[in-house]
One Martini backbone bead per residue (centre of mass of N, CA, C, O) as a GRO file, in nm:
protein
  420
    1UNK     BB    1  10.290  12.276   8.549
    2UNK     BB    2  10.566  12.100   8.448
    3UNK     BB    3  10.707  11.813   8.625
    4UNK     BB    4  11.041  11.674   8.648
    5UNK     BB    5  11.129  11.402   8.868
    6UNK     BB    6  11.404  11.321   9.104
    7UNK     BB    7  11.410  11.148   9.434
    8UNK     BB    8  11.687  10.958   9.384
    9UNK     BB    9  11.985  11.048   9.532
   10UNK     BB   10  12.332  11.163   9.570
   11UNK     BB   11  12.625  11.214   9.735
   12UNK     BB   12  12.968  11.221   9.814
   13UNK     BB   13  12.886  11.068  10.106
   14UNK     BB   14  12.832  10.821   9.950
   15UNK     BB   15  12.877  10.518   9.867
   16UNK     BB   16  12.973  10.466   9.546
   17UNK     BB   17  13.034  10.768   9.457
   18UNK     BB   18  13.085  11.056   9.326
   19UNK     BB   19  13.309  11.322   9.409
   20UNK     BB   20  13.129  11.537   9.222
   21UNK     BB   21  12.891  11.543   9.404
   22UNK     BB   22  12.661  11.817   9.382
   23UNK     BB   23  12.457  12.077   9.351
   24UNK     BB   24  12.593  12.179   9.094
   25UNK     BB   25  12.597  11.912   8.925
   26UNK     BB   26  12.296  11.853   8.948
   27UNK     BB   27  12.192  12.111   8.814
   28UNK     BB   28  12.342  12.076   8.548
   29UNK     BB   29  12.229  11.791   8.478
   30UNK     BB   30  11.927  11.869   8.473
   31UNK     BB   31  11.938  12.056   8.226
   32UNK     BB   32  12.036  11.842   8.026
   33UNK     BB   33  11.796  11.639   8.078
   34UNK     BB   34  11.503  11.795   8.183
   35UNK     BB   35  11.494  11.874   8.478
   36UNK     BB   36  11.303  12.056   8.765
   37UNK     BB   37  11.324  11.819   8.997
   38UNK     BB   38  11.506  11.750   9.297
   39UNK     BB   39  11.696  11.590   9.504
   40UNK     BB   40  11.813  11.671   9.831
   41UNK     BB   41  12.036  11.468   9.953
   42UNK     BB   42  12.151  11.323  10.243
   43UNK     BB   43  12.040  11.473  10.523
   44UNK     BB   44  12.189  11.287  10.747
   45UNK     BB   45  12.452  11.430  10.678
   46UNK     BB   46  12.618  11.671  10.849
   47UNK     BB   47  12.809  11.803  10.638
   48UNK     BB   48  12.609  11.817  10.402
   49UNK     BB   49  12.387  11.973  10.548
   50UNK     BB   50  12.549  12.230  10.592
   51UNK     BB   51  12.583  12.289  10.290
   52UNK     BB   52  12.283  12.306  10.217
   53UNK     BB   53  12.213  12.541  10.412
   54UNK     BB   54  12.416  12.745  10.258
   55UNK     BB   55  12.256  12.712   9.959
   56UNK     BB   56  11.947  12.665  10.047
   57UNK     BB   57  11.777  12.974  10.053
   58UNK     BB   58  11.549  12.945   9.827
   59UNK     BB   59  11.232  12.924   9.984
   60UNK     BB   60  10.907  12.766   9.882
   61UNK     BB   61  10.707  12.557  10.020
   62UNK     BB   62  10.956  12.325  10.030
   63UNK     BB   63  11.108  12.472   9.787
   64UNK     BB   64  11.419  12.481   9.628
   65UNK     BB   65  11.648  12.718   9.475
   66UNK     BB   66  11.926  12.618   9.248
   67UNK     BB   67  12.041  12.725   8.964
   68UNK     BB   68  11.728  12.677   8.839
   69UNK     BB   69  11.667  12.441   9.046
   70UNK     BB   70  11.463  12.223   9.203
   71UNK     BB   71  11.422  12.129   9.557
   72UNK     BB   72  11.405  11.849   9.780
   73UNK     BB   73  11.410  11.686  10.081
   74UNK     BB   74  11.626  11.395  10.110
   75UNK     BB   75  11.659  11.035  10.219
   76UNK     BB   76  11.852  10.750  10.254
   77UNK     BB   77  11.780  10.445  10.429
   78UNK     BB   78  11.887  10.174  10.648
   79UNK     BB   79  11.734   9.882  10.763
   80UNK     BB   80  11.801   9.661  11.050
   81UNK     BB   81  11.633   9.345  11.096
   82UNK     BB   82  11.435   9.104  11.278
   83UNK     BB   83  11.231   8.855  11.099
   84UNK     BB   84  11.154   8.548  11.153
   85UNK     BB   85  11.478   8.479  11.186
   86UNK     BB   86  11.551   8.721  10.978
   87UNK     BB   87  11.742   8.932  10.807
   88UNK     BB   88  11.655   9.279  10.737
   89UNK     BB   89  11.741   9.480  10.442
   90UNK     BB   90  11.623   9.818  10.401
   91UNK     BB   91  11.534  10.067  10.173
   92UNK     BB   92  11.458  10.422  10.221
   93UNK     BB   93  11.257  10.706  10.152
   94UNK     BB   94  11.281  11.060  10.243
   95UNK     BB   95  11.054  11.328  10.288
   96UNK     BB   96  11.097  11.684  10.354
   97UNK     BB   97  10.970  12.021  10.430
   98UNK     BB   98  11.232  12.088  10.623
   99UNK     BB   99  11.501  12.163  10.823
  100UNK     BB  100  11.357  12.129  11.090
  101UNK     BB  101  11.266  11.838  11.038
  102UNK     BB  102  11.543  11.721  10.981
  103UNK     BB  103  11.664  11.769  11.260
  104UNK     BB  104  11.464  11.580  11.405
  105UNK     BB  105  11.529  11.323  11.252
  106UNK     BB  106  11.835  11.307  11.320
  107UNK     BB  107  11.806  11.291  11.626
  108UNK     BB  108  11.652  11.016  11.624
  109UNK     BB  109  11.827  10.835  11.421
  110UNK     BB  110  12.107  10.862  11.575
  111UNK     BB  111  12.036  10.622  11.784
  112UNK     BB  112  12.080  10.378  11.540
  113UNK     BB  113  12.337  10.541  11.419
  114UNK     BB  114  12.593  10.658  11.201
  115UNK     BB  115  12.548  10.940  11.010
  116UNK     BB  116  12.863  11.002  10.920
  117UNK     BB  117  12.943  10.727  10.762
  118UNK     BB  118  12.688  10.785  10.563
  119UNK     BB  119  12.452  10.900  10.334
  120UNK     BB  120  12.355  10.585  10.381
  121UNK     BB  121  12.241  10.482  10.657
  122UNK     BB  122  12.276  10.237  10.912
  123UNK     BB  123  11.993  10.100  11.094
  124UNK     BB  124  11.899   9.963  11.410
  125UNK     BB  125  11.579   9.912  11.290
  126UNK     BB  126  11.258   9.922  11.232
  127UNK     BB  127  11.040  10.032  11.000
  128UNK     BB  128  10.805  10.094  11.194
  129UNK     BB  129  10.965  10.280  11.386
  130UNK     BB  130  11.040  10.494  11.182
  131UNK     BB  131  10.755  10.580  11.104
  132UNK     BB  132  10.664  10.663  11.385
  133UNK     BB  133  10.873  10.887  11.423
  134UNK     BB  134  10.799  11.059  11.176
  135UNK     BB  135  10.495  11.109  11.251
  136UNK     BB  136  10.562  11.262  11.518
  137UNK     BB  137  10.699  11.499  11.373
  138UNK     BB  138  10.548  11.459  11.070
  139UNK     BB  139  10.285  11.417  10.837
  140UNK     BB  140  10.462  11.536  10.584
  141UNK     BB  141  10.611  11.294  10.575
  142UNK     BB  142  10.779  11.078  10.340
  143UNK     BB  143  10.766  10.713  10.306
  144UNK     BB  144  10.958  10.464  10.111
  145UNK     BB  145  11.052  10.212   9.916
  146UNK     BB  146  11.336  10.112   9.758
  147UNK     BB  147  11.392   9.918   9.517
  148UNK     BB  148  11.171   9.681   9.589
  149UNK     BB  149  11.306   9.412   9.408
  150UNK     BB  150  11.579   9.392   9.483
  151UNK     BB  151  11.750   9.144   9.620
  152UNK     BB  152  11.892   9.369   9.777
  153UNK     BB  153  11.773   9.596   9.997
  154UNK     BB  154  11.455   9.502   9.986
  155UNK     BB  155  11.129   9.455  10.055
  156UNK     BB  156  11.107   9.212   9.805
  157UNK     BB  157  11.355   9.065   9.817
  158UNK     BB  158  11.509   8.753   9.773
  159UNK     BB  159  11.716   8.887   9.990
  160UNK     BB  160  11.564   8.982  10.285
  161UNK     BB  161  11.268   9.000  10.233
  162UNK     BB  162  10.935   9.056  10.201
  163UNK     BB  163  10.575   8.963  10.139
  164UNK     BB  164  10.497   9.258  10.249
  165UNK     BB  165  10.414   9.563  10.372
  166UNK     BB  166  10.296   9.460  10.639
  167UNK     BB  167  10.547   9.313  10.740
  168UNK     BB  168  10.736   9.559  10.741
  169UNK     BB  169  10.530   9.801  10.879
  170UNK     BB  170  10.286   9.706  10.997
  171UNK     BB  171  10.088   9.939  11.156
  172UNK     BB  172  10.241  10.164  10.957
  173UNK     BB  173  10.120  10.113  10.664
  174UNK     BB  174   9.918  10.362  10.660
  175UNK     BB  175  10.189  10.552  10.574
  176UNK     BB  176  10.201  10.398  10.295
  177UNK     BB  177  10.191  10.531   9.943
  178UNK     BB  178  10.470  10.414   9.827
  179UNK     BB  179  10.696  10.304   9.556
  180UNK     BB  180  10.998  10.189   9.419
  181UNK     BB  181  11.065   9.995   9.141
  182UNK     BB  182  11.310  10.011   8.972
  183UNK     BB  183  11.505   9.904   8.705
  184UNK     BB  184  11.396   9.580   8.708
  185UNK     BB  185  11.119   9.732   8.707
  186UNK     BB  186  10.775   9.793   8.630
  187UNK     BB  187  10.450   9.867   8.650
  188UNK     BB  188  10.343   9.611   8.504
  189UNK     BB  189  10.461   9.416   8.714
  190UNK     BB  190  10.310   9.541   8.966
  191UNK     BB  191  10.013   9.485   8.851
  192UNK     BB  192  10.025   9.166   8.926
  193UNK     BB  193   9.967   9.290   9.226
  194UNK     BB  194   9.695   9.373   9.419
  195UNK     BB  195   9.840   9.497   9.682
  196UNK     BB  196   9.935   9.763   9.487
  197UNK     BB  197   9.688   9.938   9.384
  198UNK     BB  198   9.715  10.186   9.612
  199UNK     BB  199  10.000  10.229   9.514
  200UNK     BB  200  10.247  10.447   9.436
  201UNK     BB  201  10.453  10.457   9.148
  202UNK     BB  202  10.790  10.514   9.151
  203UNK     BB  203  11.060  10.682   8.954
  204UNK     BB  204  11.413  10.648   8.994
  205UNK     BB  205  11.768  10.657   8.957
  206UNK     BB  206  11.995  10.628   9.172
  207UNK     BB  207  12.224  10.828   9.143
  208UNK     BB  208  12.604  10.832   9.145
  209UNK     BB  209  12.572  11.064   8.934
  210UNK     BB  210  12.547  11.354   8.696
  211UNK     BB  211  12.508  11.199   8.459
  212UNK     BB  212  12.284  11.162   8.194
  213UNK     BB  213  12.292  10.830   8.217
  214UNK     BB  214  12.169  10.860   8.525
  215UNK     BB  215  12.018  11.105   8.543
  216UNK     BB  216  11.680  11.052   8.491
  217UNK     BB  217  11.629  10.757   8.378
  218UNK     BB  218  11.423  10.796   8.609
  219UNK     BB  219  11.082  10.936   8.640
  220UNK     BB  220  10.849  11.213   8.720
  221UNK     BB  221  10.525  11.334   8.597
  222UNK     BB  222  10.379  11.657   8.638
  223UNK     BB  223  10.068  11.855   8.699
  224UNK     BB  224  10.077  12.187   8.828
  225UNK     BB  225   9.978  12.482   8.964
  226UNK     BB  226  10.201  12.445   9.201
  227UNK     BB  227  10.526  12.436   9.330
  228UNK     BB  228  10.504  12.218   9.606
  229UNK     BB  229  10.530  12.001   9.853
  230UNK     BB  230  10.223  11.946   9.889
  231UNK     BB  231  10.156  11.886   9.592
  232UNK     BB  232  10.338  11.643   9.563
  233UNK     BB  233  10.225  11.480   9.798
  234UNK     BB  234   9.934  11.462   9.695
  235UNK     BB  235   9.987  11.321   9.424
  236UNK     BB  236  10.100  11.067   9.565
  237UNK     BB  237   9.890  10.991   9.789
  238UNK     BB  238   9.630  11.011   9.577
  239UNK     BB  239   9.683  10.916   9.293
  240UNK     BB  240   9.671  11.163   9.079
  241UNK     BB  241   9.617  11.169   8.733
  242UNK     BB  242   9.610  11.489   8.694
  243UNK     BB  243   9.901  11.529   8.839
  244UNK     BB  244   9.999  11.232   8.766
  245UNK     BB  245  10.092  11.131   8.456
  246UNK     BB  246  10.395  10.990   8.459
  247UNK     BB  247  10.649  10.758   8.396
  248UNK     BB  248  10.997  10.701   8.366
  249UNK     BB  249  11.155  10.428   8.197
  250UNK     BB  250  11.329  10.155   8.195
  251UNK     BB  251  11.386   9.869   8.091
  252UNK     BB  252  11.394   9.592   8.290
  253UNK     BB  253  11.615   9.439   8.119
  254UNK     BB  254  11.837   9.659   8.181
  255UNK     BB  255  11.861   9.569   8.447
  256UNK     BB  256  12.075   9.400   8.690
  257UNK     BB  257  11.800   9.205   8.809
  258UNK     BB  258  11.580   9.068   8.629
  259UNK     BB  259  11.719   8.794   8.612
  260UNK     BB  260  11.837   8.485   8.661
  261UNK     BB  261  12.179   8.435   8.803
  262UNK     BB  262  12.551   8.392   8.729
  263UNK     BB  263  12.819   8.581   8.678
  264UNK     BB  264  13.075   8.395   8.714
  265UNK     BB  265  12.931   8.193   8.477
  266UNK     BB  266  12.751   8.330   8.264
  267UNK     BB  267  12.448   8.294   8.389
  268UNK     BB  268  12.110   8.291   8.241
  269UNK     BB  269  11.744   8.293   8.322
  270UNK     BB  270  11.441   8.203   8.328
  271UNK     BB  271  11.236   8.122   8.582
  272UNK     BB  272  11.143   7.843   8.470
  273UNK     BB  273  11.431   7.731   8.451
  274UNK     BB  274  11.530   7.787   8.742
  275UNK     BB  275  11.316   7.608   8.892
  276UNK     BB  276  11.405   7.328   8.775
  277UNK     BB  277  11.703   7.386   8.947
  278UNK     BB  278  11.672   7.545   9.217
  279UNK     BB  279  11.862   7.798   9.151
  280UNK     BB  280  12.107   7.644   9.025
  281UNK     BB  281  12.399   7.636   8.890
  282UNK     BB  282  12.490   7.440   8.608
  283UNK     BB  283  12.808   7.477   8.650
  284UNK     BB  284  12.863   7.500   8.997
  285UNK     BB  285  12.591   7.479   9.205
  286UNK     BB  286  12.521   7.746   9.289
  287UNK     BB  287  12.349   8.001   9.386
  288UNK     BB  288  12.144   8.205   9.242
  289UNK     BB  289  12.023   8.513   9.153
  290UNK     BB  290  11.719   8.619   9.213
  291UNK     BB  291  11.515   8.779   9.022
  292UNK     BB  292  11.263   9.002   8.976
  293UNK     BB  293  11.073   8.839   8.800
  294UNK     BB  294  11.055   8.593   8.990
  295UNK     BB  295  10.953   8.747   9.241
  296UNK     BB  296  10.696   8.855   9.117
  297UNK     BB  297  10.576   8.573   9.046
  298UNK     BB  298  10.554   8.474   9.342
  299UNK     BB  299  10.337   8.722   9.427
  300UNK     BB  300  10.149   8.704   9.209
  301UNK     BB  301   9.773   8.731   9.104
  302UNK     BB  302   9.845   8.789   8.795
  303UNK     BB  303   9.861   8.853   8.477
  304UNK     BB  304  10.012   8.964   8.228
  305UNK     BB  305   9.851   9.291   8.135
  306UNK     BB  306   9.741   9.411   8.375
  307UNK     BB  307   9.525   9.710   8.452
  308UNK     BB  308   9.449   9.926   8.664
  309UNK     BB  309   9.228  10.185   8.687
  310UNK     BB  310   9.446  10.382   8.866
  311UNK     BB  311   9.679  10.390   8.682
  312UNK     BB  312   9.995  10.498   8.612
  313UNK     BB  313  10.154  10.569   8.354
  314UNK     BB  314  10.414  10.486   8.099
  315UNK     BB  315  10.756  10.542   7.979
  316UNK     BB  316  11.005  10.402   7.760
  317UNK     BB  317  11.359  10.436   7.802
  318UNK     BB  318  11.688  10.562   7.716
  319UNK     BB  319  11.975  10.675   7.732
  320UNK     BB  320  12.136  10.852   7.495
  321UNK     BB  321  12.422  10.746   7.530
  322UNK     BB  322  12.340  10.441   7.504
  323UNK     BB  323  12.228  10.447   7.226
  324UNK     BB  324  12.484  10.546   7.083
  325UNK     BB  325  12.678  10.332   7.186
  326UNK     BB  326  12.534  10.077   7.066
  327UNK     BB  327  12.512  10.171   6.768
  328UNK     BB  328  12.837  10.236   6.738
  329UNK     BB  329  13.012  10.036   6.940
  330UNK     BB  330  13.077  10.229   7.201
  331UNK     BB  331  13.128  10.034   7.493
  332UNK     BB  332  13.168  10.311   7.689
  333UNK     BB  333  13.255  10.522   7.921
  334UNK     BB  334  13.347  10.838   7.843
  335UNK     BB  335  13.306  10.898   7.544
  336UNK     BB  336  13.385  11.145   7.332
  337UNK     BB  337  13.219  11.066   7.084
  338UNK     BB  338  12.944  11.028   7.228
  339UNK     BB  339  12.924  11.304   7.368
  340UNK     BB  340  12.928  11.473   7.110
  341UNK     BB  341  12.669  11.352   6.988
  342UNK     BB  342  12.484  11.416   7.221
  343UNK     BB  343  12.536  11.731   7.233
  344UNK     BB  344  12.418  11.804   6.959
  345UNK     BB  345  12.125  11.737   7.036
  346UNK     BB  346  12.097  11.906   7.295
  347UNK     BB  347  12.173  12.183   7.172
  348UNK     BB  348  11.934  12.182   6.961
  349UNK     BB  349  11.679  12.066   7.178
  350UNK     BB  350  11.783  12.147   7.502
  351UNK     BB  351  11.729  11.828   7.586
  352UNK     BB  352  11.711  11.494   7.633
  353UNK     BB  353  11.401  11.442   7.671
  354UNK     BB  354  11.319  11.583   7.411
  355UNK     BB  355  11.460  11.390   7.225
  356UNK     BB  356  11.322  11.118   7.329
  357UNK     BB  357  11.001  11.225   7.315
  358UNK     BB  358  10.959  11.457   7.051
  359UNK     BB  359  11.154  11.422   6.816
  360UNK     BB  360  11.166  11.374   6.498
  361UNK     BB  361  11.341  11.211   6.257
  362UNK     BB  362  11.394  11.447   6.064
  363UNK     BB  363  11.521  11.635   6.278
  364UNK     BB  364  11.743  11.445   6.379
  365UNK     BB  365  11.889  11.416   6.087
  366UNK     BB  366  12.009  11.715   6.099
  367UNK     BB  367  12.227  11.612   6.338
  368UNK     BB  368  12.222  11.304   6.274
  369UNK     BB  369  12.206  10.993   6.210
  370UNK     BB  370  11.991  10.757   6.098
  371UNK     BB  371  12.067  10.536   6.300
  372UNK     BB  372  12.019  10.706   6.558
  373UNK     BB  373  11.735  10.808   6.498
  374UNK     BB  374  11.606  10.527   6.476
  375UNK     BB  375  11.674  10.437   6.770
  376UNK     BB  376  11.512  10.654   6.918
  377UNK     BB  377  11.237  10.567   6.800
  378UNK     BB  378  11.240  10.275   6.896
  379UNK     BB  379  11.242  10.336   7.195
  380UNK     BB  380  10.983  10.508   7.203
  381UNK     BB  381  10.809  10.250   7.069
  382UNK     BB  382  10.926   9.963   7.181
  383UNK     BB  383  11.148   9.842   6.939
  384UNK     BB  384  11.321   9.668   7.163
  385UNK     BB  385  11.563   9.443   7.240
  386UNK     BB  386  11.702   9.209   7.496
  387UNK     BB  387  11.960   9.150   7.707
  388UNK     BB  388  11.923   9.046   8.011
  389UNK     BB  389  11.965   9.124   8.325
  390UNK     BB  390  12.210   9.001   8.586
  391UNK     BB  391  12.381   8.982   8.869
  392UNK     BB  392  12.492   9.299   8.804
  393UNK     BB  393  12.412   9.299   8.493
  394UNK     BB  394  12.352   9.471   8.240
  395UNK     BB  395  12.161   9.525   7.993
  396UNK     BB  396  12.106   9.483   7.623
  397UNK     BB  397  12.049   9.641   7.341
  398UNK     BB  398  11.870   9.560   7.030
  399UNK     BB  399  11.837   9.723   6.697
  400UNK     BB  400  11.785   9.447   6.548
  401UNK     BB  401  11.510   9.314   6.432
  402UNK     BB  402  11.176   9.134   6.527
  403UNK     BB  403  11.176   9.104   6.818
  404UNK     BB  404  11.040   9.129   7.097
  405UNK     BB  405  11.096   9.313   7.369
  406UNK     BB  406  11.037   9.042   7.551
  407UNK     BB  407  11.351   8.908   7.516
  408UNK     BB  408  11.591   8.645   7.600
  409UNK     BB  409  11.850   8.704   7.450
  410UNK     BB  410  12.098   8.458   7.513
  411UNK     BB  411  11.943   8.282   7.703
  412UNK     BB  412  11.963   7.990   7.839
  413UNK     BB  413  11.852   7.683   7.831
  414UNK     BB  414  11.849   7.390   7.989
  415UNK     BB  415  11.936   7.210   7.743
  416UNK     BB  416  12.212   7.380   7.694
  417UNK     BB  417  12.356   7.253   7.969
  418UNK     BB  418  12.423   6.998   7.865
  419UNK     BB  419  12.748   6.882   7.952
  420UNK     BB  420  12.885   7.082   8.172
   0.00000   0.00000   0.00000
């Protein structure tokens, strides 16, 4: 059976998330998107955990079914530690096989911070110590770093990150089998660093709402004989290409931290230009936020375009809402006009991912305009250029012209800043 999974989500008990986030809205959103396996997230939060225990009753081999959607138990945690005289703040995702294991995890982790303060708790503990604790509870627990390259709160982040998995997890790195690439990087960027060759690259949405343009915008596609927690774990740990078929990505230029820049001054630039001026904003002189592309290039030991032999392939998409929004020029969230156009396609073809991945242009045009149909096909084929995201600003797709996909359209070069 084919399984399309999003392992990094949140509940209404996490900061900066929708207050409508619940198991019900996640299940409903998953059906619209075309996902059939979701994270049952934030299991460290005691009130939310009680609610999950009351609703996730139909469990078979570590997989729970709720309103027709499968769930596994997960939680994101933040570790805060001092390493080599510098504070390191890293987010990690935990998968657990049962509520019994979850209870044991919460009992141990509760000693390092207030679990009820946030669905994504901050714990004063080293990553290595967390892994050691988890492995003592159950070897079936899976832990890996989230949004690994994001400048803040990431294992390789330009602000407070480490220079290797070994630095972060110390002797417990032997229990780290995966990492989440995050919106601002894709597998091809991670393939530039040989130290990650044996690590399985996961792609998840980190959705803060159940809207279809957030849920499943990045995901993982498996082919399994039977959907169980152990089967999913094996596919990830063994990096088995027969079981783990591909990941679904947004273009890294679309992510909010892809290139280096300074949002307050509306300045962004390619790493080569940023390095020439020591990453200082040419307008105000303050430090710019070093983007993911620049950080990858700092650690990479290969040229772009290299693909390891055992690499899991990927497909690059954009949320359907955002395609329609940019094509029609209605650049706002929750537009009734865009939602109606999106829903026409979803109602006709079953779910969003089917529209994005499989339906040909002729069939799309029976439901929507040629302009929208053409944009969907362009995204599917990788024929879209971007104004790259930076310093918390999402990137923007450009659907006309012949420029290559990886073009920093609109990003100023150093010479253009002269006279500022």
